Short mmCIF file of C-alpha atoms in Angstrom, two decimals:
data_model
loop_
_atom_site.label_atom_id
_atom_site.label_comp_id
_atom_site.label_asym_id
_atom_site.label_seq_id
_atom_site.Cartn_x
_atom_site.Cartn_y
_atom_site.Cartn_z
CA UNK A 701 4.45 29.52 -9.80
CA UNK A 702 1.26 27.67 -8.96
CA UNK A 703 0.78 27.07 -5.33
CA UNK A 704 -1.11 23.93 -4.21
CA UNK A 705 -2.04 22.96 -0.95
CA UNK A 706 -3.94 19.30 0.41
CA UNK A 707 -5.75 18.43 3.21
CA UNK A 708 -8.02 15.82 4.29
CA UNK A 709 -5.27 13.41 4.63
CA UNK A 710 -5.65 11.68 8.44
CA UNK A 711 -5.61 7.98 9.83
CA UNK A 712 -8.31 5.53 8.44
CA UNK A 713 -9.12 1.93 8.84
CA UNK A 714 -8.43 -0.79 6.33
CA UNK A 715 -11.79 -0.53 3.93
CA UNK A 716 -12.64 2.87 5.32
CA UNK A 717 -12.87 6.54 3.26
CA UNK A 718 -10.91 9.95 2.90
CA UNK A 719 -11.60 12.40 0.76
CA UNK A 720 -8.23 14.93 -0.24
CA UNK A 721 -8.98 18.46 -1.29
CA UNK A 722 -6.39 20.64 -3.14
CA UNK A 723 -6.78 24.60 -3.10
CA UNK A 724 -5.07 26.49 -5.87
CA UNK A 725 -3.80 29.59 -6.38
CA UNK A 726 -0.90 31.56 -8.11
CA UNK A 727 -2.15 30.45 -11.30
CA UNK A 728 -4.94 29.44 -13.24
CA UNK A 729 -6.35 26.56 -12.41
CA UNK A 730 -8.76 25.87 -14.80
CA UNK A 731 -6.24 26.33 -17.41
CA UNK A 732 -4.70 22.82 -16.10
CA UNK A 733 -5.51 19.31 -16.24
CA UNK A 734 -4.46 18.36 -12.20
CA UNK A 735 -3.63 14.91 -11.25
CA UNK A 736 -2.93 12.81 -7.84
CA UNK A 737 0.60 10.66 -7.17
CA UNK A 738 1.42 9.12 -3.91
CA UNK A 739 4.77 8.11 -2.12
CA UNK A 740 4.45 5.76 0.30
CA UNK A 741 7.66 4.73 3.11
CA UNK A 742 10.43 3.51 0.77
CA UNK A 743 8.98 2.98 -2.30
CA UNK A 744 9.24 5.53 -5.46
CA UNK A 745 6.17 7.96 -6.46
CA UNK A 746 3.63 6.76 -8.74
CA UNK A 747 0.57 8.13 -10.36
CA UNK A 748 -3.01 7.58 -9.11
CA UNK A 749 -5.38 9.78 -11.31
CA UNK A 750 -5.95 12.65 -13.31
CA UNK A 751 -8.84 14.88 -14.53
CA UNK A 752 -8.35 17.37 -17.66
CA UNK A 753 -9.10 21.12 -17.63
CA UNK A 754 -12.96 20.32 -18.68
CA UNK A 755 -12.96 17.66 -16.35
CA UNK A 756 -15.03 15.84 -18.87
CA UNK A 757 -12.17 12.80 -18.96
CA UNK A 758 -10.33 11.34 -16.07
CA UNK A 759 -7.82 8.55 -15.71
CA UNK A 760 -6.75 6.49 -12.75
CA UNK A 761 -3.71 4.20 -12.30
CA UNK A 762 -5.28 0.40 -12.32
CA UNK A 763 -5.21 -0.37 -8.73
CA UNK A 764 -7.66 2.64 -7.96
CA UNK A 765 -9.93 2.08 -10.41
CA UNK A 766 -13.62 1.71 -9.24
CA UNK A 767 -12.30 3.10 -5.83
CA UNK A 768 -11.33 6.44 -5.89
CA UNK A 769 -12.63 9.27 -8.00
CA UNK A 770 -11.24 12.79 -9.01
CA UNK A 771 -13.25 15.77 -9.37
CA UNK A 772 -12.58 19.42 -9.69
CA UNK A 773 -14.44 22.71 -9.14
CA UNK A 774 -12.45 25.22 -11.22
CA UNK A 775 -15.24 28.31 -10.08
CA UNK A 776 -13.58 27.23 -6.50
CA UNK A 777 -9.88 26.37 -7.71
CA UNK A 778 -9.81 23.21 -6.10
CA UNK A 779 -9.45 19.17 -6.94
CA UNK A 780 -10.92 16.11 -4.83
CA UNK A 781 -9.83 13.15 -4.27
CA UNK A 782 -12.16 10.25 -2.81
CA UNK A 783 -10.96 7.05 -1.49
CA UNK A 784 -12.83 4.57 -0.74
CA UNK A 785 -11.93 1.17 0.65
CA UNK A 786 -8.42 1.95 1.36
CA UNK A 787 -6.43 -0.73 1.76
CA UNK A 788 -3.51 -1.10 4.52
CA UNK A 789 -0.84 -1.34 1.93
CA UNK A 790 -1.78 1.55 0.68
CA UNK A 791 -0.66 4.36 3.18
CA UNK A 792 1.65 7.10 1.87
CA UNK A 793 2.00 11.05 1.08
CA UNK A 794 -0.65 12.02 -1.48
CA UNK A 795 0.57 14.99 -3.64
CA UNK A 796 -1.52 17.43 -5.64
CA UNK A 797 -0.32 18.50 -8.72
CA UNK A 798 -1.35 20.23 -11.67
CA UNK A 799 0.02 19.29 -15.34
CA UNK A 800 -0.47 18.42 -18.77
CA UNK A 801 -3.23 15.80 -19.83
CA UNK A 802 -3.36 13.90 -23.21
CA UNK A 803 -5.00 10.67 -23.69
CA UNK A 804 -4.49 8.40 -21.48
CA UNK A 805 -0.83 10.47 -20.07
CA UNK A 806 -0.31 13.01 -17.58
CA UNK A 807 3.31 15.23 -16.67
CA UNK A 808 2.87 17.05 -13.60
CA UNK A 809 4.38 20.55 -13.38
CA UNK A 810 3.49 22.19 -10.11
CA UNK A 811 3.25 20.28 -6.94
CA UNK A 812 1.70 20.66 -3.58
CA UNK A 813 3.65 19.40 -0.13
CA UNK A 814 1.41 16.59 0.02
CA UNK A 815 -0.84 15.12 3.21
CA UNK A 816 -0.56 12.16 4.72
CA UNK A 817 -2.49 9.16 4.63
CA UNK A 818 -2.41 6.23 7.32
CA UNK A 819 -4.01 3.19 7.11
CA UNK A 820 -4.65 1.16 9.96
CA UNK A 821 -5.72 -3.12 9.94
#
């Protein structure tokens, strides 16, 4: 099984930044598209972006867009996340995962045990 692990995850003011990272190992990580969901208190799991293998296409869920970005160094097995102007209704587990990518869908297979992220007002 793939292993995947995040960190970067921490408290952060309303409009402020984190960056996740996600180290791989166990498999092959550059023989997976990888993708970030969240979970926050209550609420059910939902998808916030996705890069392919290449990393030459990415997709993020629409209330991200044009303030976080993926990334991936597959020489270094590992994924980024950056977030930028978090917003306070926004705090929740972020998960790593790694998965299948086509078009504009992504199925997560392997998962990491996720890192928290608290936003403050």
């Amino acid at each position: 099984q793939a292993q995947l692990v995040e960190s970067g995850g921490g408290l952060v003011q309303a409009g402020g930044s984190l960056r996740l990272s996600c180290a791989a190992s166990g498999r092959t990580f550059s023989s997976y598209a990888m993708g970030w969901f969240r979970q926050a208190p209550g609420k059910e799991r939902e998808f916030v972006a996705a890069i392919n293998w290449s990393a030459d296409s990415t997709f993020y869920k629409d209330s991200v867009k044009g303030r976080f970005t993926i990334s991936r160094d597959n020489a270094k097995n590992t994924g980024l996340l950056q977030m930028n102007s978090l917003k306070p209704e926004e705090p929740a587990v972020y998960y790593c995962t790694t998965g299948y990518r086509s078009g504009t869908s992504y199925s997560a297979k392997y998962w990491g045990q996720g890192t928290q992220v608290t936003v403050s007002s």
